[in-house]
Each structure stands twice: as structure tokens, then as C-alpha cells.
Short mmCIF file of C-alpha atoms in Angstrom, two decimals:
data_model
loop_
_atom_site.label_atom_id
_atom_site.label_comp_id
_atom_site.label_asym_id
_atom_site.label_seq_id
_atom_site.Cartn_x
_atom_site.Cartn_y
_atom_site.Cartn_z
CA MET A 355 2.28 -54.38 2.13
CA LYS A 356 5.03 -56.45 0.59
CA HIS A 357 8.55 -55.99 1.84
CA PRO A 358 11.31 -57.78 -0.08
CA SER A 359 14.34 -59.27 1.58
CA PRO A 360 17.35 -57.00 2.21
CA ARG A 361 19.45 -58.49 -0.56
CA ARG A 362 16.74 -57.99 -3.18
CA ALA A 363 16.08 -54.48 -1.98
CA ALA A 364 19.67 -53.55 -2.61
CA SER A 365 19.21 -52.19 -6.11
CA GLY A 366 16.96 -50.04 -8.25
CA ALA A 367 13.70 -51.24 -9.78
CA VAL A 368 14.41 -50.77 -13.49
CA LEU A 369 14.28 -54.49 -14.17
CA ALA A 370 11.82 -55.38 -11.43
CA SER A 371 9.34 -56.89 -13.86
CA VAL A 372 12.09 -58.95 -15.51
CA LEU A 373 13.49 -60.32 -12.28
CA MET A 374 10.01 -61.01 -10.91
CA ALA A 375 9.11 -62.94 -14.04
CA LEU A 376 12.12 -65.17 -13.58
CA SER A 377 10.81 -66.30 -10.21
CA VAL A 378 7.17 -66.91 -11.14
CA LEU A 379 7.16 -68.41 -14.62
CA PRO A 380 6.82 -72.21 -14.83
CA ALA A 381 10.00 -74.16 -15.36
CA SER A 382 8.47 -75.80 -18.41
CA ALA A 383 8.10 -72.53 -20.32
CA GLN A 384 9.96 -72.91 -23.60
CA SER A 385 8.15 -70.43 -25.82
CA THR A 386 5.93 -67.41 -25.50
CA PRO A 387 4.04 -65.08 -27.79
CA PRO A 388 5.68 -61.78 -28.68
CA PRO A 389 4.76 -58.75 -26.58
CA ILE A 390 1.33 -57.36 -27.44
CA ALA A 391 1.07 -53.93 -28.97
CA ALA A 392 0.65 -51.10 -26.49
CA ALA A 393 0.46 -47.34 -26.71
CA GLN A 394 3.81 -45.64 -26.37
CA ALA A 395 4.62 -43.56 -23.33
CA GLN A 396 5.12 -39.85 -23.90
CA GLN A 397 7.29 -37.51 -21.82
CA PHE A 398 6.94 -33.77 -21.30
CA THR A 399 8.57 -31.08 -19.18
CA LEU A 400 6.27 -28.66 -17.36
CA ALA A 401 7.09 -24.96 -17.23
CA ASN A 402 8.59 -25.29 -13.74
CA GLY A 403 10.93 -28.14 -14.74
CA MET A 404 8.83 -31.05 -13.49
CA THR A 405 8.72 -34.15 -15.71
CA LEU A 406 5.43 -35.67 -16.88
CA ILE A 407 5.24 -39.20 -18.34
CA VAL A 408 1.94 -40.57 -19.66
CA LYS A 409 1.32 -44.17 -20.77
CA PRO A 410 -2.20 -44.90 -22.11
CA ASP A 411 -3.58 -48.40 -21.53
CA ARG A 412 -7.30 -48.57 -22.24
CA ARG A 413 -8.07 -52.17 -21.31
CA ALA A 414 -9.77 -51.23 -18.03
CA PRO A 415 -11.33 -48.00 -16.67
CA THR A 416 -8.59 -47.44 -14.13
CA ALA A 417 -5.56 -45.18 -13.85
CA VAL A 418 -2.44 -44.94 -11.72
CA GLN A 419 -0.81 -41.71 -10.61
CA MET A 420 2.74 -42.08 -9.31
CA LEU A 421 4.78 -39.16 -8.05
CA TRP A 422 8.51 -39.88 -8.10
CA VAL A 423 11.03 -37.72 -6.25
CA ARG A 424 14.68 -38.32 -7.05
CA VAL A 425 15.71 -38.42 -3.41
CA GLY A 426 16.34 -41.32 -1.07
CA SER A 427 18.71 -42.41 1.65
CA ILE A 428 21.63 -41.81 -0.74
CA ASP A 429 20.97 -38.07 -0.33
CA GLU A 430 21.10 -38.05 3.47
CA VAL A 431 24.04 -36.98 5.60
CA ASP A 432 25.48 -38.60 8.69
CA GLY A 433 23.43 -37.81 11.77
CA THR A 434 20.09 -37.73 9.95
CA SER A 435 19.94 -41.22 8.45
CA GLY A 436 16.34 -42.27 7.86
CA VAL A 437 15.07 -38.75 7.21
CA ALA A 438 13.94 -39.55 3.63
CA HIS A 439 11.77 -42.37 4.97
CA ALA A 440 10.53 -40.29 7.91
CA LEU A 441 9.46 -37.59 5.45
CA GLU A 442 7.55 -40.18 3.42
CA HIS A 443 5.52 -40.89 6.56
CA MET A 444 4.97 -37.20 7.25
CA MET A 445 3.64 -36.59 3.75
CA PHE A 446 0.45 -38.30 4.98
CA LYS A 447 0.17 -35.94 7.96
CA GLY A 448 -1.30 -32.85 6.37
CA SER A 449 -0.98 -29.88 4.04
CA LYS A 450 -2.40 -26.37 3.79
CA GLU A 451 -5.66 -27.94 2.62
CA LEU A 452 -5.83 -31.22 4.55
CA LYS A 453 -5.48 -32.44 8.12
CA ALA A 454 -3.50 -35.53 9.14
CA GLY A 455 -4.95 -38.69 7.62
CA GLU A 456 -7.39 -36.79 5.39
CA PHE A 457 -5.44 -37.57 2.21
CA SER A 458 -5.88 -41.32 2.63
CA ARG A 459 -9.53 -40.99 3.63
CA ARG A 460 -10.30 -38.99 0.49
CA VAL A 461 -8.54 -41.44 -1.81
CA ALA A 462 -10.49 -44.30 -0.22
CA ALA A 463 -13.75 -42.39 -0.64
CA LEU A 464 -12.95 -42.05 -4.36
CA GLY A 465 -12.71 -45.84 -4.60
CA GLY A 466 -8.92 -45.83 -4.83
CA ARG A 467 -5.95 -47.36 -3.08
CA GLU A 468 -2.71 -45.60 -2.25
CA ASN A 469 0.65 -46.01 -0.57
CA ALA A 470 4.25 -44.87 -0.77
CA PHE A 471 7.78 -46.28 -0.72
CA THR A 472 11.30 -45.14 0.10
CA THR A 473 14.48 -46.63 -1.33
CA ARG A 474 18.12 -45.72 -1.50
CA ASP A 475 17.62 -43.83 -4.76
CA TYR A 476 14.11 -42.37 -4.70
CA THR A 477 10.81 -41.87 -2.90
CA GLY A 478 7.48 -42.62 -4.56
CA TYR A 479 3.80 -42.03 -3.89
CA TYR A 480 0.95 -43.65 -5.79
CA GLN A 481 -2.80 -43.95 -6.13
CA GLN A 482 -4.82 -46.30 -8.31
CA ILE A 483 -8.33 -44.99 -8.92
CA PRO A 484 -11.22 -45.11 -11.41
CA THR A 485 -10.25 -43.02 -14.42
CA ASP A 486 -12.99 -40.46 -13.85
CA LYS A 487 -11.48 -39.65 -10.44
CA LEU A 488 -7.98 -38.98 -11.76
CA GLU A 489 -8.17 -35.19 -11.64
CA GLN A 490 -9.19 -35.29 -7.99
CA VAL A 491 -6.15 -37.31 -6.92
CA ILE A 492 -3.87 -35.17 -9.08
CA LYS A 493 -5.16 -32.16 -7.14
CA LEU A 494 -4.61 -33.95 -3.82
CA GLU A 495 -1.09 -35.13 -4.62
CA SER A 496 0.06 -31.81 -6.04
CA ASP A 497 -1.16 -30.07 -2.88
CA ARG A 498 0.86 -32.20 -0.48
CA PHE A 499 3.92 -32.13 -2.77
CA ALA A 500 3.85 -28.33 -2.71
CA ASN A 501 2.40 -27.66 0.73
CA ASN A 502 3.22 -30.49 3.13
CA GLN A 503 2.86 -29.18 6.69
CA TRP A 504 2.04 -30.59 10.11
CA PRO A 505 2.39 -29.69 13.79
CA ASP A 506 5.34 -30.93 15.82
CA ASP A 507 3.07 -33.25 17.81
CA GLU A 508 2.27 -35.21 14.65
CA PHE A 509 5.97 -35.78 14.06
CA LYS A 510 6.55 -36.86 17.65
CA ARG A 511 3.89 -39.52 17.29
CA GLU A 512 4.91 -40.69 13.83
CA ILE A 513 8.64 -40.99 14.54
CA GLU A 514 7.71 -43.58 17.18
CA VAL A 515 5.93 -45.54 14.42
CA VAL A 516 9.10 -45.33 12.31
CA LYS A 517 11.23 -46.56 15.21
CA GLU A 518 8.85 -49.46 15.80
CA GLU A 519 9.07 -50.24 12.10
CA ARG A 520 12.83 -50.45 12.46
CA ARG A 521 12.50 -52.75 15.47
CA LEU A 522 10.11 -55.06 13.67
CA ARG A 523 11.81 -55.25 10.28
CA THR A 524 15.45 -54.94 11.30
CA GLU A 525 16.24 -55.35 14.96
CA ASP A 526 13.91 -58.34 15.40
CA GLN A 527 15.14 -59.97 12.15
CA PRO A 528 18.65 -61.46 12.43
CA ARG A 529 19.18 -61.59 8.67
CA SER A 530 18.14 -57.97 8.30
CA LEU A 531 20.61 -56.97 11.00
CA LEU A 532 23.29 -58.99 9.24
CA GLY A 533 22.48 -57.30 5.93
CA GLU A 534 22.70 -53.89 7.57
CA GLN A 535 26.12 -54.71 8.98
CA GLN A 536 27.25 -56.14 5.64
CA ASN A 537 26.25 -52.98 3.76
CA ALA A 538 28.09 -50.85 6.29
CA ALA A 539 31.22 -52.95 5.63
CA VAL A 540 30.90 -53.11 1.83
CA PHE A 541 30.50 -49.37 1.25
CA THR A 542 32.97 -46.84 2.54
CA ALA A 543 32.42 -43.54 0.69
CA SER A 544 29.06 -44.39 -0.83
CA PRO A 545 26.00 -43.31 1.20
CA TYR A 546 24.66 -46.81 0.56
CA HIS A 547 26.44 -47.79 3.78
CA ARG A 548 23.57 -46.23 5.76
CA PRO A 549 20.28 -48.16 6.22
CA ILE A 550 17.20 -46.73 4.53
CA VAL A 551 15.19 -46.79 7.75
CA GLY A 552 18.07 -45.06 9.57
CA TRP A 553 20.19 -45.91 12.59
CA MET A 554 18.14 -45.95 15.76
CA SER A 555 20.30 -43.28 17.41
CA ASP A 556 19.60 -40.94 14.48
CA LEU A 557 15.86 -41.61 14.74
CA ASP A 558 16.03 -40.90 18.47
CA ALA A 559 17.72 -37.56 17.76
CA MET A 560 15.64 -36.56 14.71
CA THR A 561 13.65 -33.34 14.97
CA PRO A 562 10.72 -31.87 13.06
CA ALA A 563 13.15 -29.28 11.69
CA ASP A 564 15.32 -32.04 10.17
CA VAL A 565 12.37 -33.41 8.23
CA ARG A 566 11.07 -30.02 7.13
CA ALA A 567 14.53 -29.01 5.91
CA PHE A 568 14.83 -32.20 3.87
CA PHE A 569 11.43 -31.53 2.32
CA GLN A 570 12.34 -27.95 1.41
CA ARG A 571 15.68 -29.00 -0.05
CA TRP A 572 14.64 -31.90 -2.26
CA TYR A 573 10.89 -31.73 -2.97
CA VAL A 574 11.18 -29.30 -5.86
CA PRO A 575 9.51 -29.64 -9.29
CA ALA A 576 12.71 -30.19 -11.26
CA ASN A 577 13.59 -33.10 -8.96
CA ALA A 578 10.28 -34.90 -9.49
CA ALA A 579 8.33 -36.77 -12.13
CA LEU A 580 4.61 -37.44 -12.42
CA VAL A 581 3.81 -40.76 -14.10
CA VAL A 582 0.24 -41.52 -15.16
CA ALA A 583 -0.67 -44.86 -16.72
CA GLY A 584 -4.03 -46.37 -17.60
CA ASP A 585 -7.24 -45.47 -19.39
CA VAL A 586 -6.29 -41.86 -20.02
CA ASP A 587 -5.98 -39.30 -22.79
CA VAL A 588 -2.49 -37.83 -23.06
CA ALA A 589 -3.61 -34.29 -23.83
CA GLN A 590 -6.09 -34.26 -20.95
CA VAL A 591 -3.51 -35.55 -18.47
CA ARG A 592 -1.01 -32.97 -19.67
CA ALA A 593 -3.57 -30.19 -19.14
CA MET A 594 -4.35 -31.43 -15.62
CA ALA A 595 -0.65 -31.68 -14.77
CA GLU A 596 -0.02 -28.11 -15.92
CA LYS A 597 -3.07 -26.89 -13.98
CA TYR A 598 -2.10 -28.43 -10.66
CA TYR A 599 1.61 -29.26 -10.69
CA GLY A 600 2.75 -26.67 -13.22
CA ARG A 601 1.84 -23.76 -10.96
CA ILE A 602 4.19 -24.91 -8.18
CA PRO A 603 7.03 -22.37 -8.00
CA THR A 604 10.35 -23.29 -9.57
CA ARG A 605 13.33 -23.86 -7.27
CA ALA A 606 16.81 -25.07 -8.03
CA VAL A 607 17.77 -28.70 -7.42
CA PRO A 608 20.66 -28.82 -4.92
CA GLU A 609 24.05 -29.76 -6.31
CA ARG A 610 25.00 -33.38 -5.79
CA LYS A 611 28.69 -33.99 -5.28
CA PRO A 612 30.23 -37.28 -6.39
CA ARG A 613 31.03 -39.80 -3.67
CA ILE A 614 33.13 -42.38 -5.44
CA GLU A 615 33.59 -45.72 -3.73
CA PRO A 616 37.32 -46.59 -3.45
CA ALA A 617 38.58 -49.88 -4.80
CA GLN A 618 38.42 -52.80 -2.40
CA ARG A 619 41.83 -54.33 -1.66
CA GLY A 620 41.09 -57.57 0.11
CA ILE A 621 38.32 -59.75 1.45
CA ARG A 622 36.13 -58.37 4.22
CA ARG A 623 34.30 -60.59 6.69
CA ILE A 624 31.40 -59.97 9.04
CA GLU A 625 30.70 -62.45 11.83
CA PHE A 626 27.32 -61.69 13.35
CA LYS A 627 25.78 -63.46 16.36
CA ALA A 628 22.07 -63.27 17.13
CA PRO A 629 19.24 -65.50 18.37
CA ALA A 630 18.17 -67.44 15.28
CA GLU A 631 17.04 -70.90 14.24
CA GLN A 632 19.58 -71.30 11.44
CA ALA A 633 22.85 -69.90 10.22
CA TYR A 634 22.92 -67.80 7.07
CA VAL A 635 25.64 -66.81 4.59
CA SER A 636 25.66 -63.76 2.31
CA LEU A 637 28.48 -63.16 -0.19
CA ALA A 638 28.52 -59.70 -1.75
CA PHE A 639 30.82 -59.08 -4.73
CA ARG A 640 31.37 -55.66 -6.28
CA VAL A 641 30.19 -55.47 -9.88
CA PRO A 642 29.70 -52.75 -12.51
CA GLN A 643 26.35 -51.19 -13.36
CA ILE A 644 24.71 -49.53 -16.31
CA GLU A 645 24.82 -45.74 -16.26
CA ALA A 646 22.50 -43.05 -17.56
CA THR A 647 25.16 -42.42 -20.21
CA ASP A 648 24.99 -46.04 -21.39
CA LYS A 649 23.80 -45.97 -25.00
CA PHE A 650 22.93 -49.68 -24.89
CA ASP A 651 25.43 -50.44 -27.63
CA GLY A 652 28.82 -50.49 -25.91
CA GLU A 653 30.59 -53.09 -23.82
CA ASN A 654 29.18 -53.52 -20.33
CA ASP A 655 29.54 -56.62 -18.19
CA SER A 656 26.37 -55.83 -16.23
CA TYR A 657 24.19 -57.62 -18.75
CA ALA A 658 26.22 -60.83 -18.66
CA LEU A 659 26.19 -60.73 -14.84
CA VAL A 660 22.38 -60.56 -14.83
CA VAL A 661 22.31 -63.58 -17.12
CA LEU A 662 24.78 -65.38 -14.85
CA SER A 663 22.52 -64.75 -11.86
CA ALA A 664 19.53 -66.09 -13.80
CA VAL A 665 21.43 -69.24 -14.74
CA LEU A 666 22.27 -69.76 -11.08
CA ASP A 667 18.89 -68.89 -9.57
CA GLY A 668 16.47 -67.70 -12.25
CA TYR A 669 13.95 -70.53 -12.21
CA PRO A 670 12.94 -73.59 -10.15
CA GLY A 671 15.64 -76.23 -10.46
CA ALA A 672 18.36 -73.79 -11.56
CA ARG A 673 21.99 -74.54 -10.77
CA LEU A 674 22.10 -73.45 -7.14
CA ASP A 675 18.88 -75.28 -6.37
CA ARG A 676 20.07 -78.51 -7.97
CA ALA A 677 23.61 -78.46 -6.63
CA LEU A 678 23.08 -77.19 -3.09
CA THR A 679 19.56 -78.07 -1.95
CA GLN A 680 18.76 -81.41 -3.59
CA GLY A 681 19.94 -84.97 -2.98
CA PRO A 682 21.13 -86.85 0.09
CA ASP A 683 24.35 -84.81 0.30
CA ARG A 684 22.72 -81.41 0.05
CA VAL A 685 24.47 -78.64 1.97
CA ALA A 686 21.73 -76.00 2.04
CA ASP A 687 18.03 -75.64 2.76
CA SER A 688 17.96 -72.71 0.33
CA ALA A 689 20.37 -70.86 -1.93
CA GLY A 690 20.00 -67.80 -4.10
CA SER A 691 21.63 -65.27 -6.37
CA TYR A 692 20.96 -61.62 -7.20
CA SER A 693 22.82 -59.21 -9.49
CA GLY A 694 22.49 -55.48 -8.89
CA PHE A 695 22.06 -53.78 -12.22
CA VAL A 696 21.30 -50.09 -12.07
CA GLY A 697 21.29 -47.50 -9.33
CA ARG A 698 22.56 -44.11 -8.29
CA GLY A 699 25.26 -45.87 -6.26
CA PRO A 700 27.54 -48.89 -6.73
CA GLN A 701 26.09 -52.34 -7.28
CA LEU A 702 26.67 -55.84 -5.90
CA PHE A 703 26.29 -59.43 -7.01
CA VAL A 704 25.01 -61.44 -4.03
CA LEU A 705 25.08 -65.19 -3.38
CA ASP A 706 23.38 -66.45 -0.24
CA GLY A 707 22.30 -69.63 1.46
CA VAL A 708 20.99 -71.31 4.60
CA PRO A 709 22.94 -74.40 5.75
CA ALA A 710 21.06 -77.70 5.93
CA ALA A 711 20.96 -79.58 9.22
CA GLY A 712 24.43 -80.78 10.12
CA LYS A 713 26.13 -78.56 7.54
CA SER A 714 28.26 -75.54 8.28
CA ALA A 715 28.13 -72.00 6.98
CA GLU A 716 31.63 -72.56 5.59
CA ALA A 717 30.35 -75.49 3.53
CA VAL A 718 27.59 -73.34 2.04
CA GLU A 719 30.03 -70.54 1.22
CA ALA A 720 32.35 -72.98 -0.51
CA ALA A 721 29.48 -74.56 -2.45
CA LEU A 722 28.15 -71.19 -3.62
CA ARG A 723 31.55 -70.09 -4.87
CA ALA A 724 32.17 -73.49 -6.44
CA GLN A 725 29.14 -73.09 -8.69
CA VAL A 726 30.43 -69.79 -10.05
CA ALA A 727 33.90 -71.28 -10.47
CA LEU A 728 32.38 -74.20 -12.40
CA ILE A 729 30.82 -71.79 -14.88
CA ALA A 730 34.09 -69.91 -15.13
CA ARG A 731 35.84 -73.17 -16.09
CA GLU A 732 33.23 -74.93 -18.20
CA GLY A 733 30.77 -72.28 -19.30
CA ILE A 734 27.01 -72.76 -19.66
CA GLY A 735 24.87 -74.77 -22.03
CA ALA A 736 22.81 -73.43 -24.89
CA ALA A 737 19.59 -74.72 -23.31
CA GLU A 738 20.25 -72.83 -20.06
CA LEU A 739 20.93 -69.63 -21.92
CA ALA A 740 17.85 -69.99 -24.12
CA ARG A 741 15.66 -70.70 -21.12
CA VAL A 742 16.41 -67.50 -19.24
CA LYS A 743 16.16 -65.41 -22.40
CA THR A 744 12.74 -66.88 -23.16
CA GLN A 745 11.52 -65.83 -19.75
CA TRP A 746 12.76 -62.27 -20.23
CA VAL A 747 10.82 -62.00 -23.46
CA ALA A 748 7.76 -63.34 -21.63
CA SER A 749 8.16 -60.66 -18.98
CA GLU A 750 7.61 -57.99 -21.61
CA THR A 751 4.13 -59.43 -22.13
CA TYR A 752 3.27 -60.17 -18.51
CA LYS A 753 4.18 -56.71 -17.26
CA LEU A 754 1.45 -55.24 -19.48
CA ASP A 755 -1.11 -56.95 -17.27
CA SER A 756 -0.64 -54.23 -14.65
CA VAL A 757 -0.80 -50.48 -15.15
CA MET A 758 0.89 -50.21 -11.76
CA SER A 759 3.94 -52.13 -12.97
CA GLN A 760 4.05 -50.05 -16.14
CA ALA A 761 4.03 -46.82 -14.13
CA ARG A 762 6.65 -48.13 -11.73
CA GLU A 763 8.95 -49.15 -14.57
CA LEU A 764 8.68 -45.74 -16.24
CA GLY A 765 9.31 -43.91 -12.99
CA SER A 766 12.32 -45.99 -12.00
CA ASN A 767 13.80 -45.50 -15.47
CA TRP A 768 13.38 -41.74 -15.06
CA VAL A 769 15.08 -41.74 -11.66
CA GLN A 770 18.17 -43.34 -13.19
CA GLY A 771 18.19 -40.89 -16.10
CA LEU A 772 17.31 -43.61 -18.61
CA PRO A 773 15.08 -43.12 -21.69
CA LEU A 774 11.45 -44.16 -21.91
CA ASP A 775 12.32 -47.25 -23.94
CA ALA A 776 15.15 -48.31 -21.64
CA SER A 777 13.51 -51.55 -20.54
CA ALA A 778 12.95 -52.79 -24.08
CA ARG A 779 16.53 -51.88 -24.99
CA ILE A 780 17.84 -53.63 -21.88
CA ILE A 781 15.89 -56.76 -22.79
CA ALA A 782 17.44 -56.63 -26.26
CA ARG A 783 20.91 -56.38 -24.73
CA LEU A 784 20.20 -59.29 -22.39
CA GLN A 785 19.02 -61.39 -25.32
CA ALA A 786 22.29 -60.64 -27.11
CA VAL A 787 24.48 -61.94 -24.25
CA THR A 788 26.52 -64.98 -25.30
CA ALA A 789 27.55 -68.04 -23.33
CA GLU A 790 31.16 -66.90 -23.70
CA GLN A 791 30.37 -63.55 -22.06
CA VAL A 792 28.69 -65.29 -19.11
CA GLN A 793 31.71 -67.51 -18.66
CA ALA A 794 34.02 -64.48 -18.83
CA VAL A 795 32.24 -62.52 -16.07
CA ALA A 796 32.12 -65.63 -13.87
CA ALA A 797 35.91 -65.68 -14.07
CA LYS A 798 36.36 -61.91 -13.64
CA TYR A 799 34.33 -60.63 -10.67
CA PHE A 800 34.34 -63.32 -8.00
CA GLY A 801 37.77 -63.16 -6.44
CA ASP A 802 38.49 -62.37 -2.80
CA ASP A 803 39.33 -58.73 -3.47
CA GLN A 804 35.75 -58.02 -4.55
CA LEU A 805 34.12 -59.98 -1.72
CA THR A 806 32.49 -58.99 1.56
CA ALA A 807 31.30 -62.18 3.26
CA ALA A 808 28.77 -62.03 6.08
CA THR A 809 27.82 -64.99 8.27
CA LEU A 810 25.03 -65.22 10.80
CA ARG A 811 26.01 -67.43 13.74
CA PRO A 812 22.80 -68.47 15.54
CA LEU A 813 22.45 -68.11 19.30
CA PRO A 814 19.77 -69.77 21.45
CA PRO A 815 16.45 -67.92 21.70
CA GLU A 816 16.25 -65.24 24.35
CA PRO A 817 14.29 -66.49 27.38
CA ASN A 818 11.00 -64.80 28.20
CA ARG A 819 11.01 -62.79 24.99
CA ARG A 820 7.53 -61.65 23.97
CA PRO A 821 6.42 -61.20 20.35
CA ARG A 822 6.36 -57.56 19.36
CA GLY A 823 3.11 -55.98 18.25
CA PHE A 824 3.16 -53.55 15.36
CA ALA A 825 0.76 -51.22 13.57
CA ALA A 826 1.30 -50.95 9.83
CA PRO A 827 2.85 -47.57 8.91
CA ALA A 828 1.58 -45.22 6.27
CA GLY A 829 4.61 -45.80 4.10
CA ASP A 830 6.29 -48.79 2.50
CA LEU A 831 10.03 -49.14 3.11
CA ARG A 832 11.83 -51.02 0.35
#
């Protein structure tokens, strides 16, 4: 399973295909064919309030079923952090029809692959199978969504897997620990200040009742969407969805109260010491985001900030790479940029870097901020702007190579309350961003009052420390 770095896991996945394309396309790409024609996605509402989205793609006899639940760590309360992710694990541990582990064995026997993921904003479950096996996995998934159940002993075993997952991915990773501390400092009212995997003390105290209560509260039809993409017929999928998911009883979605993040009024700094080979610097600036109410035609600086991030770090040899990591006077071994764009909570623009040998963390911080300040003073060139826009257009073509990426894009759009064509409209807005707008946001959002700076100060390795073994969990924490 692939697990992105903490800074890139900080936001929603609406533009995942766009941002991924920026990192994999060749630097020489100057033109690309227009996106190929594809069948349009269609959206329906089942009788019990559940959403169904179907996207036909008949190029291969395969289909993807993704079940999206609009619940993640943002919906947890203090004392039970990590319960959304723990529930994701327990969804593989049985239902009224199946014993623990039987779900995965049946999907494998059908020739499919499956997994799940938990984020701040949502939880998702997916299977990719031959098209003629689609109805069978729809039946399986609808059963565990409606009837997840397991004995307490299964939870007691699985919560130890979750805790080991936390040890491996967070407590044994200095940068992950730093990112966790940085998030806790950046966000005050927003639930984003809690880690997705949960604090270890909360995992130690978690009970089977905590997980069952979270399931009963949030896993309701009106809080979920079924996305099916691939070699499918829309009418047939709709009939299958009504047959299996549509009969699940209707229940009300709990009220969500606003938790507005207060304005930051001064720089915040985190100094974190841990055994590590190199220092590391992460600069998180508060930035705006697009909302579900965004009609894609008004003023919103989020688009220009995404372009700014791409100019800084959107392709090999971009500004941060050239200025910080190349030449005899280089200050960093690596440097990067990421702009949060859409999410159910507030977003950040992150600059980060690893000091080169003999260089300090302070030098890297200064160099990162200097590159943004340079754009604020002098702007960007037409060639830079054209280059990143060309790659975004290319991403619209490349994403069609995968029915999985199509399904994931549709589901993440739904979670944020965005329309089916949101990604195409976002691309159009990004293409319309001007050099003057990029220069303006570089001057607007990168002062001290918006900044939480986190620095990893390396300590010598711990003596006699043994590598930790780990068994891959059922779920995928992102």
C-alpha cells in the first residue's frame, strides 16, 4: 500500500490526479492532445437517501466499486481520536453474513483486489473486479455497510494492529512526529489538530463500544455514496444499487456544528528533537480554500495559490529545485511545496526542505521564504505559467487511463459537496489564472502572522535500538 508523506496527506483528494500529474510528467512536455471523449458520469439518489454515481468506461472488462462515507477524523471528539480509522479496520472483521476475514477472501476468489482508506474528511472502501462479478461485490459491500458486527475479541486483537501501525508510521518516523506536532499547533478549534490514526493514549483507552457507536452514528445511507466506474451499464448498476443498498433503512445524518478556526495573531514555532539523520523544516501558512458553495466563477485566491505551488515545485527543475538544491552553494538536499485546496476543514500552504551537509535549518527556512518573496516582487514568467497549465490539461487525459482514479475523483468531489464536473471546472479556473494573480497571492499569504514553522533537530541514534517488525493492516491510512 502507498502512504503519502504527512504534508501531502493534509488535504482532500479532489485534485489528486492533477497534482500527481505535475510530479510525473517529463519536464520537456510542452504540448499535449486534448482530453479524449468519455462517457459522462450520472448521479442518482436512492430511496433511502444514499447517493449513487456511475461512470461508464468500456475500454476494459473491469469495474470499480467505491463506497464513500462522509466521515473521518474531523468528526471525532476528544478522547476517541482514531476511532474512524479503527472502524475502517473493523469493517473487515465480519457482518451478519460473514466471519472475520471472509470479505477479503471472497473478493480475492472473484479475481478482484480491495482495500480501504481513512482521511480527515472521509472513509472509503473499494474493490476492482471483472465486470461480470460486480453484483457479487455490491452484495458483499452493502452487507457490511448495513450489518457490520464482530465479537469483542476481534477488536482487542485489531486495535493492537492499529497501535503498531501508529508506532511504525508515526512514532518511528521523526518527520511524521514533527508533522503531528505541527498540526496540533496550527489548528486550535478545528478537529484537524488531531491525528488521523489517533493519539496513543486514546487508542489504549478505546473500547468496542466506542467503535460500534461511531458506526451506528455515521454509517447511514444519507451520509454515503456508492461510486461505480468501468465497463458497466448505468441502468443495470442503478437496479443493483437499489436492490442491495436501497433496502437499507433510512436514518438521519447527525447534525454537524461549525468549528471555526480563529484567526492566527503571530508566528508559531515548533522545535522538535528526535533521533534522525538530518534536520527538516516545514513552514505551514494558512490559506483559503474552495467551498461547496463556490460556483467556479467568483474571486478565490485558492486557484492562484495552487499555481504558485506548481511554479515552485510542480516539475523537475522548478524554482525550489534550482535555487535550493543545485550548484556549489546549495542549501538543501530537497525542497518542496504543497497548497491545500479543498477540504471540510481549513487549508494550508506548506514549504519544506532538508538542509544540505553543513547548512542549517534556519538557512533552509530563509531560502524557502526568499523564493516566495522573489515572486511577490518580480512575478513569474509566461513560460513558467504556460508550462504548469499544459501539465494540468495533460492530467485530464492521463487520469482516464485508470477507472480507479476516475472513481476516486468522483467520490472525493461528492464528499466536498462539489458537482460531478467539478474537476473539469477547476482545471478551467486554473488555466485562467494570470501571472499577476500569482504574484498577488505570493505577497498576501506568507507573512509571519499566517505561519507555523516546525523544525526537526536531529539527535544521535538510540543505542541498541532494534528495527520494528510490522504486519500490513487491512486498511490504508492516508
